[in-house]
Every structure is written in C-alpha cells, then in structure tokens.
Coordinates of C-alpha atoms in Angstrom, one line a residue:
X1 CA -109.2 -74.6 -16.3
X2 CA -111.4 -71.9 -15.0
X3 CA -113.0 -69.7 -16.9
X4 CA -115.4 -68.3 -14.6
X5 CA -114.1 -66.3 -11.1
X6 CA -116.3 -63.7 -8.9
X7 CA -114.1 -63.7 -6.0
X8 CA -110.2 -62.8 -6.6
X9 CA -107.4 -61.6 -3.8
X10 CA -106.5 -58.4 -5.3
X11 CA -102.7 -56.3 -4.4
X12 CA -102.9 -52.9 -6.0
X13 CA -99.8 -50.2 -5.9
X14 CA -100.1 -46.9 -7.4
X15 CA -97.3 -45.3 -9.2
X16 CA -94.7 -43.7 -7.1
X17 CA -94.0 -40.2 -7.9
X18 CA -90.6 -39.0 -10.2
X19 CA -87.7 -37.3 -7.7
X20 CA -87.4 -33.7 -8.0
X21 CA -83.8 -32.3 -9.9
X22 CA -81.1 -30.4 -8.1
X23 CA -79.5 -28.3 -11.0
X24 CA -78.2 -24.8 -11.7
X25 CA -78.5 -23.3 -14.6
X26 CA -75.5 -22.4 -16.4
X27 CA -75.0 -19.5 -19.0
X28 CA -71.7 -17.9 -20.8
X29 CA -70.1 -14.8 -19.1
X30 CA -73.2 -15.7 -15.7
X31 CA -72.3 -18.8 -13.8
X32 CA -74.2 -19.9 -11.2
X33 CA -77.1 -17.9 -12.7
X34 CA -79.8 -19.8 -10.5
X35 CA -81.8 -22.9 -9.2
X36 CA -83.5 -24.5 -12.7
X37 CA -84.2 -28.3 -11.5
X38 CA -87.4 -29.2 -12.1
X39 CA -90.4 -31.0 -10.2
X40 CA -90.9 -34.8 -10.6
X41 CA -94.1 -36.4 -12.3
X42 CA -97.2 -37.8 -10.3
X43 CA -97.7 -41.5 -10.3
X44 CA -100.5 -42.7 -11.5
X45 CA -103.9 -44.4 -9.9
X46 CA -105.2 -47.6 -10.2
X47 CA -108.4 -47.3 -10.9
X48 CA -111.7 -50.3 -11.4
X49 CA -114.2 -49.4 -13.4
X50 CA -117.2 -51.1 -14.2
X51 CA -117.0 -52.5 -18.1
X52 CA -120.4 -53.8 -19.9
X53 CA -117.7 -56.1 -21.7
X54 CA -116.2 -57.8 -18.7
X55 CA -118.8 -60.3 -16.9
X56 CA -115.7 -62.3 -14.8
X57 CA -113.1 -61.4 -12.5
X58 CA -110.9 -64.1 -14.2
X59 CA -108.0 -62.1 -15.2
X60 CA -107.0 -60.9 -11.6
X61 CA -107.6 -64.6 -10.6
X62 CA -104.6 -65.0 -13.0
X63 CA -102.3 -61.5 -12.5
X64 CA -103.5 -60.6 -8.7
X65 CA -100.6 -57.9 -8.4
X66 CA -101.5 -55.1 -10.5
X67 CA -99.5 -52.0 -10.3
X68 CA -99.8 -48.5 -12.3
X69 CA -97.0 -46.2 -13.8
X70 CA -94.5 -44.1 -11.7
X71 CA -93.4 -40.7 -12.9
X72 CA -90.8 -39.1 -14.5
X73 CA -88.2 -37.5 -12.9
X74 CA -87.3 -33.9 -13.0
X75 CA -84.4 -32.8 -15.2
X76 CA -82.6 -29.2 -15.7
X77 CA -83.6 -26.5 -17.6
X78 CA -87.0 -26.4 -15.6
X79 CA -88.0 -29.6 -17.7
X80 CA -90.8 -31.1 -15.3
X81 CA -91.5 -35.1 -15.3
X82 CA -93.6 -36.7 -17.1
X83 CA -97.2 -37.7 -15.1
X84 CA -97.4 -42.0 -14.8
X85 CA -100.6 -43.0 -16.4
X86 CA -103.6 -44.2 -14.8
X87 CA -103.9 -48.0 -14.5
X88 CA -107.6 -48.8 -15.1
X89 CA -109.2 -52.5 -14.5
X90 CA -112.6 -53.1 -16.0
X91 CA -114.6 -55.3 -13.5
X92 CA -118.3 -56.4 -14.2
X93 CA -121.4 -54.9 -13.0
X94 CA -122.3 -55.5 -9.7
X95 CA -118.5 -55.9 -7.9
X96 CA -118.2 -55.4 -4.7
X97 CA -114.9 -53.9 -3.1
X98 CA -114.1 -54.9 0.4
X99 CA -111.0 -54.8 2.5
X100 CA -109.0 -57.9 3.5
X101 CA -110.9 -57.6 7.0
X102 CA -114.5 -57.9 5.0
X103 CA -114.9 -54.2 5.5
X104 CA -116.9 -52.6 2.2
X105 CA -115.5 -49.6 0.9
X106 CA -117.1 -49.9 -2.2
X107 CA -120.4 -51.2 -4.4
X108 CA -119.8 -50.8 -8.3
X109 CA -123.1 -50.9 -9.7
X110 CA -123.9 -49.0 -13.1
X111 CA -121.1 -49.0 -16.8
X112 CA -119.2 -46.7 -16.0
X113 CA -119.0 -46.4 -12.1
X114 CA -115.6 -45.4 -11.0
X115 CA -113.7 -46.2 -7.7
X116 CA -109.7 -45.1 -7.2
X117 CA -108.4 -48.5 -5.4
X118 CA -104.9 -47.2 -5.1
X119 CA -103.9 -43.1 -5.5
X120 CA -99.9 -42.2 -7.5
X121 CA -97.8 -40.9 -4.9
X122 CA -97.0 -36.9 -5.4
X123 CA -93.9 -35.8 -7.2
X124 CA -90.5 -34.4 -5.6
X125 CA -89.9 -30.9 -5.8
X126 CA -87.1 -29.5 -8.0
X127 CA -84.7 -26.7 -6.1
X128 CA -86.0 -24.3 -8.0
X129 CA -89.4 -24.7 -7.0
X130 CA -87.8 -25.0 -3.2
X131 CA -85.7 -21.5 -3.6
X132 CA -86.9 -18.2 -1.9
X133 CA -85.5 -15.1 -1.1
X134 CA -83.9 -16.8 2.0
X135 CA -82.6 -20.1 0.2
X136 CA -81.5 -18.7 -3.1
X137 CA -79.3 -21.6 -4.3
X138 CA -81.0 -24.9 -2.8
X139 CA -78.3 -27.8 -3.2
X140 CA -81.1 -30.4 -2.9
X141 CA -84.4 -31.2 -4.3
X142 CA -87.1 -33.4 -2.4
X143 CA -88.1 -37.2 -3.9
X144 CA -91.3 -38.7 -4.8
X145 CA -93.6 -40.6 -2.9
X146 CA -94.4 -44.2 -2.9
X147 CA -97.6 -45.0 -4.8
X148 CA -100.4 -46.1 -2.1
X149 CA -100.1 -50.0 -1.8
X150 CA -103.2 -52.2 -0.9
X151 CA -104.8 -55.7 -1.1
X152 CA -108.7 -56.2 -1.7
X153 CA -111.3 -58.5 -2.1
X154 CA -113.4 -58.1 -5.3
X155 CA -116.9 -59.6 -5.3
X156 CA -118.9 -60.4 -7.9
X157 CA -122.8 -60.1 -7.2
X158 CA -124.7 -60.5 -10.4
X159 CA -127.3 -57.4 -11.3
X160 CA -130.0 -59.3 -12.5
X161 CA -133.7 -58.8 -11.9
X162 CA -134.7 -62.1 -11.7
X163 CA -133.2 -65.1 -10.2
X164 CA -134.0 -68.6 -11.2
X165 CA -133.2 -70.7 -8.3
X166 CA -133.8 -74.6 -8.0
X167 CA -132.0 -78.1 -7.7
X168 CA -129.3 -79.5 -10.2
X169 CA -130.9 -80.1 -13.6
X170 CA -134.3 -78.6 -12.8
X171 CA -133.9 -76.5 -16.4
X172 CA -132.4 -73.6 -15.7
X173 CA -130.1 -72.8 -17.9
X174 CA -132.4 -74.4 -20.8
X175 CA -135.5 -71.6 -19.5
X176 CA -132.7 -68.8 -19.8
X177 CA -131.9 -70.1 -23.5
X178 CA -135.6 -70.2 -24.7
X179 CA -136.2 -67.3 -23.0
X180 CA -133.2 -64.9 -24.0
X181 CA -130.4 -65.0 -26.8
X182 CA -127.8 -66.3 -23.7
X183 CA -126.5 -69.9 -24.9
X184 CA -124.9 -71.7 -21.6
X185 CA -124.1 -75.5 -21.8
X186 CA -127.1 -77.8 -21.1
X187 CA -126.7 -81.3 -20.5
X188 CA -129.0 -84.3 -18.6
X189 CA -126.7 -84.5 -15.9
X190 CA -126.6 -82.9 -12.5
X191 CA -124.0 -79.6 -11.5
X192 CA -124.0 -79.1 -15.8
X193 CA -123.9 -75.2 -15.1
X194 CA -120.8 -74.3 -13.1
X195 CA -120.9 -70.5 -13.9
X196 CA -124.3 -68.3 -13.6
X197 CA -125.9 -67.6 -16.8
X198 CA -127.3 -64.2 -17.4
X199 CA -129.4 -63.6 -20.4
X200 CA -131.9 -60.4 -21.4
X201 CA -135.6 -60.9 -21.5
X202 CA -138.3 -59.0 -23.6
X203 CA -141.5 -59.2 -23.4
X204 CA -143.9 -56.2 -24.8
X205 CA -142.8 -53.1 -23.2
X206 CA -140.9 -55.2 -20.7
X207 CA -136.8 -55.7 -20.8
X208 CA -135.3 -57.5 -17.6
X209 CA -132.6 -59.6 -17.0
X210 CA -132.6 -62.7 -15.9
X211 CA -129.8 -65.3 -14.1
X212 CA -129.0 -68.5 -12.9
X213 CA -128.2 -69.6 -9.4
X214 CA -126.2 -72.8 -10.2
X215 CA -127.9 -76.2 -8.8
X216 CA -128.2 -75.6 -4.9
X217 CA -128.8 -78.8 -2.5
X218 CA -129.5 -79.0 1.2
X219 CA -126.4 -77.3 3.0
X220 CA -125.8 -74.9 0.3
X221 CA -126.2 -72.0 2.8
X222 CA -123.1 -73.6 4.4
X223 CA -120.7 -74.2 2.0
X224 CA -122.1 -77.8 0.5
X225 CA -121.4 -78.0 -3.2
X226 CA -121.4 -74.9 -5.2
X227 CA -122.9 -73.0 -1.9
X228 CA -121.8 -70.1 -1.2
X229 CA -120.0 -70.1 -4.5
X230 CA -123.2 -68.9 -6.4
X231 CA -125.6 -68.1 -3.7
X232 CA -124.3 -64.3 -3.5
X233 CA -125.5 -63.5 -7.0
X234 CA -129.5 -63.9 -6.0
X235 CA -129.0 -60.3 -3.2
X236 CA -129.6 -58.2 -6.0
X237 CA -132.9 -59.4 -7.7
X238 CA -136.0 -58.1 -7.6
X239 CA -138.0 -61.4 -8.0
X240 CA -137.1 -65.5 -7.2
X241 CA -138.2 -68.0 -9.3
X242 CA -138.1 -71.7 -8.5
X243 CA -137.9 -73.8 -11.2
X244 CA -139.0 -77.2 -10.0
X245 CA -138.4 -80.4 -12.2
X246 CA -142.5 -82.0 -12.4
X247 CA -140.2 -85.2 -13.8
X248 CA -137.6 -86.0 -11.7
X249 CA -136.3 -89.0 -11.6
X250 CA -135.1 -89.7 -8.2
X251 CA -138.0 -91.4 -6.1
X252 CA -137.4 -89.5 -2.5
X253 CA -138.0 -86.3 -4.4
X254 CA -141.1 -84.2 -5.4
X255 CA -141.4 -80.7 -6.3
X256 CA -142.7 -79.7 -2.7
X257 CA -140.0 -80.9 -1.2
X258 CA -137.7 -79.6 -3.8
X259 CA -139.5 -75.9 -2.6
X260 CA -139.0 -76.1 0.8
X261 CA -135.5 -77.4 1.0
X262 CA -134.7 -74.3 -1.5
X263 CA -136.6 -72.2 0.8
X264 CA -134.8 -73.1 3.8
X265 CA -131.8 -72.9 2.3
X266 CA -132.1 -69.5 1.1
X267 CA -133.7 -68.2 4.3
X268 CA -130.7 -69.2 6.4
X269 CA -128.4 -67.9 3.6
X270 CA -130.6 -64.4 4.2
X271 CA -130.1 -64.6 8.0
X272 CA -126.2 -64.8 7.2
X273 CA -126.8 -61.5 5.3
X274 CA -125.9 -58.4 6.7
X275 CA -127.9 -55.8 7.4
X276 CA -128.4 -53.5 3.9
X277 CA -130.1 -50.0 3.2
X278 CA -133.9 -49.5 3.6
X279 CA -134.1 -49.5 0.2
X280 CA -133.6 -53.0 -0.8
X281 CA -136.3 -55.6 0.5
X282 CA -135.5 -58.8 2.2
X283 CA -134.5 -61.7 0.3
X284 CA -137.2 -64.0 1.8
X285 CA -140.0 -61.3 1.8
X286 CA -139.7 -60.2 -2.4
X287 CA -142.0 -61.6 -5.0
X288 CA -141.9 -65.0 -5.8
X289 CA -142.6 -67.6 -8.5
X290 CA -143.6 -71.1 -8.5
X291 CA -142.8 -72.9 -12.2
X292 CA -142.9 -76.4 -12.4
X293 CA -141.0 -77.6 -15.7
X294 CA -140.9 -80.5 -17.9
X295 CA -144.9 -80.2 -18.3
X296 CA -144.6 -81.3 -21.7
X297 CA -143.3 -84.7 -20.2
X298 CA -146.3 -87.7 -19.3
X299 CA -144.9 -87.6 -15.8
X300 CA -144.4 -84.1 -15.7
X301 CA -147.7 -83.7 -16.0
X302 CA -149.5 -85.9 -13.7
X303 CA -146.8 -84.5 -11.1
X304 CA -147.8 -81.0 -11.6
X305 CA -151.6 -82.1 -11.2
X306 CA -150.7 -83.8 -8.3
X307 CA -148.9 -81.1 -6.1
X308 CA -150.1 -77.7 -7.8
X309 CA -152.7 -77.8 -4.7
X310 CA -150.2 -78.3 -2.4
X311 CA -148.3 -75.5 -3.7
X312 CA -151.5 -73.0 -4.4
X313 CA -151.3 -72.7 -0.4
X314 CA -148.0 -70.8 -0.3
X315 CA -150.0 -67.7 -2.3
X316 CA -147.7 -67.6 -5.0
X317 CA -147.8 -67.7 -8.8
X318 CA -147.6 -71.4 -10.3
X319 CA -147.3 -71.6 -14.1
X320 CA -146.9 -75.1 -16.2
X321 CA -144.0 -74.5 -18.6
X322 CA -141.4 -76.2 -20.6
X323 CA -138.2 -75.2 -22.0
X324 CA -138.1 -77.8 -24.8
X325 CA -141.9 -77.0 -26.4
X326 CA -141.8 -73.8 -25.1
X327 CA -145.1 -74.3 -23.1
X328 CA -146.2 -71.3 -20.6
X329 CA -143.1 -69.0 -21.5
X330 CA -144.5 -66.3 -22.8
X331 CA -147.2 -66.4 -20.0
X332 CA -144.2 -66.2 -17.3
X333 CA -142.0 -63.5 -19.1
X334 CA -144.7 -61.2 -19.6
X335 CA -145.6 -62.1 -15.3
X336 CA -141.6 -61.8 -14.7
X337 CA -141.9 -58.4 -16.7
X338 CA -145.2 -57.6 -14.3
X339 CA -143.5 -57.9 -10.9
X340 CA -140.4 -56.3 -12.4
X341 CA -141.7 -53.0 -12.9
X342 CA -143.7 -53.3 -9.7
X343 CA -140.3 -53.7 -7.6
X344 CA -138.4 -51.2 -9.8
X345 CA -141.3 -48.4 -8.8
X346 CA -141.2 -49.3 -5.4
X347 CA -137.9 -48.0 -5.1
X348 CA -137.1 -44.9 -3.7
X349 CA -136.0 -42.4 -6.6
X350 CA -131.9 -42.1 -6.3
X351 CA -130.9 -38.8 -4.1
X352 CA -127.5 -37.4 -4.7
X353 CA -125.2 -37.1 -1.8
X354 CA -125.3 -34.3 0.3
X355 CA -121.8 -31.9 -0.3
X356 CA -120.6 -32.0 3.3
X357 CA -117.6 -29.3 3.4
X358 CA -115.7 -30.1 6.9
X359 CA -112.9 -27.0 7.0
X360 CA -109.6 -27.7 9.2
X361 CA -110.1 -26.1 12.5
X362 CA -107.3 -23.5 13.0
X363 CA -106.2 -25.6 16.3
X364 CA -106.4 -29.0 15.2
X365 CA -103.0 -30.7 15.9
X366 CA -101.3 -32.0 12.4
X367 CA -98.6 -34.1 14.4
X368 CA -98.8 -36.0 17.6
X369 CA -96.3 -37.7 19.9
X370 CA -96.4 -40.7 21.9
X371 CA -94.2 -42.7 24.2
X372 CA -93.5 -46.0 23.3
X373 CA -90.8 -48.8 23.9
X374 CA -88.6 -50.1 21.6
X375 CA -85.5 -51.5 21.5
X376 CA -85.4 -52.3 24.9
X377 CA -86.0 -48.7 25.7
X378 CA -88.7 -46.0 26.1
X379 CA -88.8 -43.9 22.4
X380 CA -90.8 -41.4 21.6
X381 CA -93.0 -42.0 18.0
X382 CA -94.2 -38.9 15.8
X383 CA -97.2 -39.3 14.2
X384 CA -98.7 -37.1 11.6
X385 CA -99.5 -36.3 7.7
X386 CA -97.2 -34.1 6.9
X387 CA -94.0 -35.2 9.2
X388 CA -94.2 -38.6 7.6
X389 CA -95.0 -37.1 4.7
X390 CA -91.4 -34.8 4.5
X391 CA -89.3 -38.3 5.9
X392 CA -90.7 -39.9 2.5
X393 CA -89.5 -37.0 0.4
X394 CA -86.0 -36.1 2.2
X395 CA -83.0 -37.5 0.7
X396 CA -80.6 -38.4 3.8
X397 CA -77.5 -38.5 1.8
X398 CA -77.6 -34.8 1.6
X399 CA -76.8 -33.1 4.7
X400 CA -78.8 -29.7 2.9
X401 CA -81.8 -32.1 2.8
X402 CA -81.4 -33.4 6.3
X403 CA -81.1 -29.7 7.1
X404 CA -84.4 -28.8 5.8
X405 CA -86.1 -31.4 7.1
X406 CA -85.1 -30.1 10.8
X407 CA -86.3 -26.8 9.9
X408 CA -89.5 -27.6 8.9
X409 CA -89.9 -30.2 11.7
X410 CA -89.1 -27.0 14.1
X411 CA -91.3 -24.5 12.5
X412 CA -94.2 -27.5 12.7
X413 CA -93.7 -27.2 16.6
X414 CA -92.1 -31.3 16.3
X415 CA -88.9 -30.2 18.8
X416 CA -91.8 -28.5 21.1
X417 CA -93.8 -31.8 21.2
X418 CA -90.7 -33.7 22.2
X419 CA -89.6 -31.4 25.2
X420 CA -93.4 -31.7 26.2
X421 CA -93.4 -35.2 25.8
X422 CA -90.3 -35.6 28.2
X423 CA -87.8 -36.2 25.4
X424 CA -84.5 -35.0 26.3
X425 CA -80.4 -35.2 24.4
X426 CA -79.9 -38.3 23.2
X427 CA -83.6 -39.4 23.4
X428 CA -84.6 -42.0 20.6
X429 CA -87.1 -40.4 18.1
X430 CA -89.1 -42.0 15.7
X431 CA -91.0 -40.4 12.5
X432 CA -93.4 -42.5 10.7
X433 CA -95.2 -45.9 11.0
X434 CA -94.4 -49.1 12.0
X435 CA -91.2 -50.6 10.9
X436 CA -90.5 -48.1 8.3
X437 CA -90.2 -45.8 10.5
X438 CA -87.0 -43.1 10.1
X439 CA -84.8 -43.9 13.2
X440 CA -82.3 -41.3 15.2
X441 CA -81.3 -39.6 18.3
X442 CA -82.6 -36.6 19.4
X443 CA -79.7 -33.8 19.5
X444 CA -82.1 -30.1 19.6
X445 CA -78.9 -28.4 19.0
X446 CA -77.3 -30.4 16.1
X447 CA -76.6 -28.7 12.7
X448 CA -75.9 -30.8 9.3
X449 CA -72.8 -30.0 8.1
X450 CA -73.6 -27.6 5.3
X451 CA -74.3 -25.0 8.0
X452 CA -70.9 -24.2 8.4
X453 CA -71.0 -22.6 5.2
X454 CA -73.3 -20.0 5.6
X455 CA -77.6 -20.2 6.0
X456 CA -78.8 -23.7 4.2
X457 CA -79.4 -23.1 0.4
X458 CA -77.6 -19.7 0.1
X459 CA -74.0 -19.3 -1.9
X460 CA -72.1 -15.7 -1.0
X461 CA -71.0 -15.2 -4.5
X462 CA -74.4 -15.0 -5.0
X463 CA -74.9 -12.2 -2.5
X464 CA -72.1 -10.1 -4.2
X465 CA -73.9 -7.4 -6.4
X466 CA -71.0 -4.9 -6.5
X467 CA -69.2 -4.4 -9.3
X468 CA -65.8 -2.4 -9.1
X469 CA -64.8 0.8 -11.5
X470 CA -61.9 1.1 -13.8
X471 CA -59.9 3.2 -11.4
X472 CA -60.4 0.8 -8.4
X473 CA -59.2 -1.9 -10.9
X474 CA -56.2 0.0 -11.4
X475 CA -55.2 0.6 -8.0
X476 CA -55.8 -2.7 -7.1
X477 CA -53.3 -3.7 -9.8
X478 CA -51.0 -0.9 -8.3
X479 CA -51.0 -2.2 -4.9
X480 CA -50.8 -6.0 -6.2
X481 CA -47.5 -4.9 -7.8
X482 CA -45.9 -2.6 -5.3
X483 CA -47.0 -5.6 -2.9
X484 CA -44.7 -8.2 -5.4
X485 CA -41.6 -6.2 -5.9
X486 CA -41.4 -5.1 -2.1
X487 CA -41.4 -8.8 -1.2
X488 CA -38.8 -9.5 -4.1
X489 CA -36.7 -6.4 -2.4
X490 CA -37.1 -8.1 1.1
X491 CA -35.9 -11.7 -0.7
X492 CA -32.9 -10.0 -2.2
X493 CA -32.1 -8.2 1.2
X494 CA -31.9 -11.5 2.7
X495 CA -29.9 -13.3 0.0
X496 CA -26.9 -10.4 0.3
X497 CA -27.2 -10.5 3.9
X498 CA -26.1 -14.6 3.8
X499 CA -29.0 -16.0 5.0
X500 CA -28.7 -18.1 1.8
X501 CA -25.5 -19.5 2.1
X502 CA -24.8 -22.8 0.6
X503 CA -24.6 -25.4 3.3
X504 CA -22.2 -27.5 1.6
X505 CA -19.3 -24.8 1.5
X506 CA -17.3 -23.4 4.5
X507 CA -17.8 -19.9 5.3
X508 CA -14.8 -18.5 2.8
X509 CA -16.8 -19.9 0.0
X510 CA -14.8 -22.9 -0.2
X511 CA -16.0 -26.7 -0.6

C-alpha cells in the first residue's frame, strides 16, 4: 500500500449557490402586503493551503473528487440562505498546481500560502431583492449558480536546501539520520528508500534542510526506475551532494563512474527543465559536493585514496565521511551550512507585486455573437459573462422568469447583435457554451404568457390606493339594490305575461 504520493489527478467543484425565494408576505386586514423572499446563500471555495503537517499528497491519491458546500436557499420573511463553507485541503510545501494540459497556475511555497482551486457559485436573488418601482410584485426569484468545476495536477517538489543525490544504497538515508532527528528505513539492500526523506540540519548558527533523492541509475532522466518519480524534488535546492559508496561491492563500479553517470543523468534531466525565473540558478551550474562514504570501511578507504585525485580535478569539495562512526559529519554540515547561506544571499530580496488596476473601458462589448452550424443548420451562438450568466440563474418553468430574462437580454443590446448578425424569425439561437448551451428559436416579437396580465411583476390590486367614503358606500348599496328588485320586477312581468308556462299542460291549464 502506498504511503507516499507527490503527484495526484485532482477534480475540484465549488459549492453551488442556494436559489433565491419567491414569497409574499402576508399580514391580517393587508394581503398581498409585498415581495419578502429572500436571497440564496454563496457556495463555498475549495481552497489548498500549504500545511507544515502534511508532507504527502496521499489522501487525494485516495478521494481525488473533492467538492465544497452549496448554500442555503432563501426562505420568506426576508430570511436569507445560509453561506456553504469553504472546503480547505492542506497540501505540503513546495506543491505545484498545474492544469490538466501541464499549464502552471500555481507554485505553493511558504505555511500558509493560499490558492482558491475552485470559487462557490453566487446565490439566486429573492423577489424582493428583484422588485422596483416598476415590478412591484415579482412572481419569480432567480437560482444559484453552479460551483466552478475543475481537474488539476498537484505536484510535489520538495523545499529542501540540500539534495543528497547518488546510486541505490550509497548511504543516504543513513547520512540524513546521523545528521538530523528524521528516521527513514535503512537496509543493505538496493531501492531501500522508496519515499524522499527530509530531515533538519544544525550546525552553529546554521539550520537547513536537507533530502533525499531516492537511488537514481543510468536512464533515470527517462523514466528508468524510480526516475522521474523522485528526480523533481532536487529543482528547489540550493546545493547537490553526491554521496558516493568508497565500498561498493559490485566490480564494474567505482565512485568516478558512479559521479559521472549521476552527472549526466541529472544534466539531461535539467535540459528537460523548463525555463524558470532569473532568480533561481541552474541545476547543473549550483554548488556542489563530493562525499565519499563508508570511509570507516578497509576498502572504503583505500578506494577513497585511490580516486580522491581523480575527483580533486572536478574543483569541488571532497570530504571522507561515514554514517555509521560518524566520521567527517560535522565537517560537511558546518560546509553544507557555508554554501547555504551563500546561495540564500545571492537571492534577490522578494518584491511585492505591482497593484495593476485595469478599469472596463466604457465601449468594451460584454456579449458577442457568432455564426455557427449546428444541427444541420447555420445558428447563431451568444457569448458573454453576463448572458450566460442570467441563462444559469432563470428558472424556465416560469414564464415571469423567461420574461425577465428577454428583457434584460434586450436592454443588453442581445436582439441588436442578432439582427446585425443576420438572424432573422425563426432563427436558432444559442446562449452559453458548448453542449450546455440554452437552445430556442428566435421570435423578436414573442411575449411569455404572464404579459397578458398586465407589465411582468406588477398586480393591479396593488395599484389601487383609493379608498371609498361612507356615503359612496351607501349609494353603492342603493344602486345594488334598486338594481336587484328591478330585475325581480322584470322576472315577475314575465311570469304573469306566460312566458313561464308549464310545458307539460295545454294552454287552459289542463294536463
């Protein structure tokens, strides 16, 4: 079972926002005494956020589909819905973000660092928020939005200032345990550390950390054994070290050849890179290390006697060490802590980002239309924030809502951009993208049905302020009741007259 991942497949959907209420409040002796539905709640975010805690991406390896919580929906009375919480994954230091196409969007380096992977769709609006002095009595109310949806790659690149690179079993993992507190598994036998190790160093007024590469051998750089598994977690150190085993017991292998298949391995792994900031330095050209280890071994030794000439002529540092009697380690932490500092001064001091404030020019288009075929036909597509937007939030089981959504398509300019466009009566329209699109045929002169009754979101009884006196009560009453009797005069008129003869008798009255 794994227990170590730092590269997961990740499907994030934020929280889809709560529908708006379509209510009217009631009150004894004042019906219909106004719009009171209330708006619906935000979804929330899914958010990563770099945890000191969490040093594996293991438990997205596991649950790849994480999504956050929607909001509540607006009720009556002007009770709003509740806001979905924010859904936030702790990742380790050091992830990288990318989109499924290998594009970065985002570098998490530093506890703490925040990065919003999926945003909570918006709320509907309530009626009452959607009434005005020309829609007093909205029948509808708008819904929520769907929670952004997307699927990312998260990377882990180890933040560690040095990198201990070398072959299977070349001590390692024992150098990081006499070194630091870190305690990985250490055994005599070849690929023993199948997870990099990362432990803390200090020495004097030095504090660095320092990691593992597991065991690399020739064709690492493509792919051959742990390869490019492990090689991504040395493109943040400051300095390499290659631990070389003086005591190997292989015959076709010596530390110099050891070096320079490492070397080449990690210099075509570099070329593979792509290009970074100024800022960083290039992985073959940053300060390097030679150890050999094992020293305290006979053969160790007379190996490292033997080939420390050979090595002097690459100019870089060579100690003697050995994890087991601890030989030379407190000479290389203190050098490690040296070349540290060195590289962490040579970096530029950080420079916060400019604010870049980029208004909306007053004649940038919000909407645009394009020709298009589908179904066998030419159609014509709208494309735009807010049109898509409103299709989302509109409710087409409510003619009202249809309604409104045609009025604020006209007042956008949307039936303009058709006629321009060459749309004409019966012309297929489209509004939003791809297959989830809103399909229907253009009609510029059709009304929803709820326009028979008057202007959308307006109620006559509403409109009726007066209030009539006491005497116009009365003669109302009079003129009800002449009104009654005269037709009870006209009845009677008609009964003595015979028009209501039985049918079943003969005209004398007889059956």
């Amino acid at each position: 079972m794994a227990t170590f991942v730092d590269r997961v497949r990740l499907q994030v959907v934020g929280g889809s926002g709560g529908h708006g209420a379509a209510s009217i409040r009631r009150e004894k002796f004042k019906p219909l005494a106004g719009p009171d539905g209330a708006d619906g709640g935000r979804g929330g975010d899914v958010i990563l956020e770099v945890d000191a805690s969490t040093t594996t991406l293991l438990e997205y390896h596991h649950k790849p589909h994480q999504r956050a919580t929607g909001g509540g929906f607006g009720k009556g009375d002007l009770r709003h819905g509740a806001n979905g919480e924010d859904l936030v994954l702790p990742v380790p230091d050091g992830t990288v973000v990318t989109e499924a196409d290998g594009t970065v969007i985002a570098d998490l380096v530093g506890i703490g660092t925040r990065y919003v992977a999926a945003r909570g769709g918006n709320g509907g609006l309530g009626n009452a928020a959607l009434a005005s002095k020309q829609r007093k009595a909205p029948g509808f109310a708008l819904l929520g939005e769907p929670g952004q949806e997307r699927t990312l790659v998260l990377e882990l690149k180890t933040v560690a200032d040095v990198a201990l690179v070398g072959y299977p079993s070349a001590g390692k993992s024992s150098l990081i345990a006499a070194m630091s507190a870190a305690r990985p598994k250490i055994a005599d036998y070849p690929f023993t550390t199948l997870v990099p190790n990362l432990g803390v160093v200090e020495a004097g007024e030095h504090r660095y950390t320092i990691a593992d590469v597991p065991g690399l051998i020739p064709g690492a750089s493509q792919g051959k054994g742990l390869g490019l598994d492990f090689l991504r977690h040395i493109e943040r150190c400051h300095v390499l070290v290659h631990v070389l085993d003086a005591a190997a017991l292989e015959s076709d292998r010596d530390p110099v050849s050891d070096l320079e298949i490492i070397e080449s391995e990690l210099a075509a792994y570099a070329a593979s890179l792509d290009e970074e900031a100024e800022t960083r330095v290039p992985l073959m050209e940053r300060p390097a290390v030679v150890v050999l280890n094992k020293t305290d071994l006979p053969d160790g030794a007379d190996m490292a006697d033997l080939v420390r000439e050979r090595l002097g002529e690459r100019k870089m540092p060579i100690l003697d060490v050995s994890a087991v009697s601890r030989k030379g380690l407190r000479e290389l932490s203190f050098l490690l802590g040296e070349l540290v500092e060195q590289a962490r001064a040579a970096l530029p001091a950080p420079e916060p980002a400019p604010v870049v404030l980029t208004p909306r020019g007053a004649d940038r288009a919000s909407f645009e239309v394009v020709t298009e075929q589908y179904d066998g036909g030419t159609a014509f597509r709208v494309r735009g924030d807010k049109p898509e937007r409103w299709v989302r939030q509109t409710d087409f089981t409510n003619d009202e809502a249809v309604g409104f959504l045609a009025d604020r398509l006209a007042k956008l300019g949307v039936e303009d951009g058709l006629f321009s466009a060459g749309a004409v009566a019966g012309s297929t329209v489209l509004i939003g993208p791809g297959d989830d699109a809103v399909v229907f045929d253009w009609e510029p002169t059709m009304v929803g049905g709820a326009e028979m009754l008057g202007r959308r979101g307006t109620d006559d009884r509403l409109e009726d302020h007066h209030r009539p006196t006491r005497e116009q009560k009365r003669e109302e009453q009079k003129a009800r009741t002449a009104a009654r009797m005269g037709r009870l005069a006209a009845m009677e008129a008609e009964r003595r007259s015979g028009h209501w003869a039985d049918p079943s008798s003969d005209g004398d009255g007889q059956r």
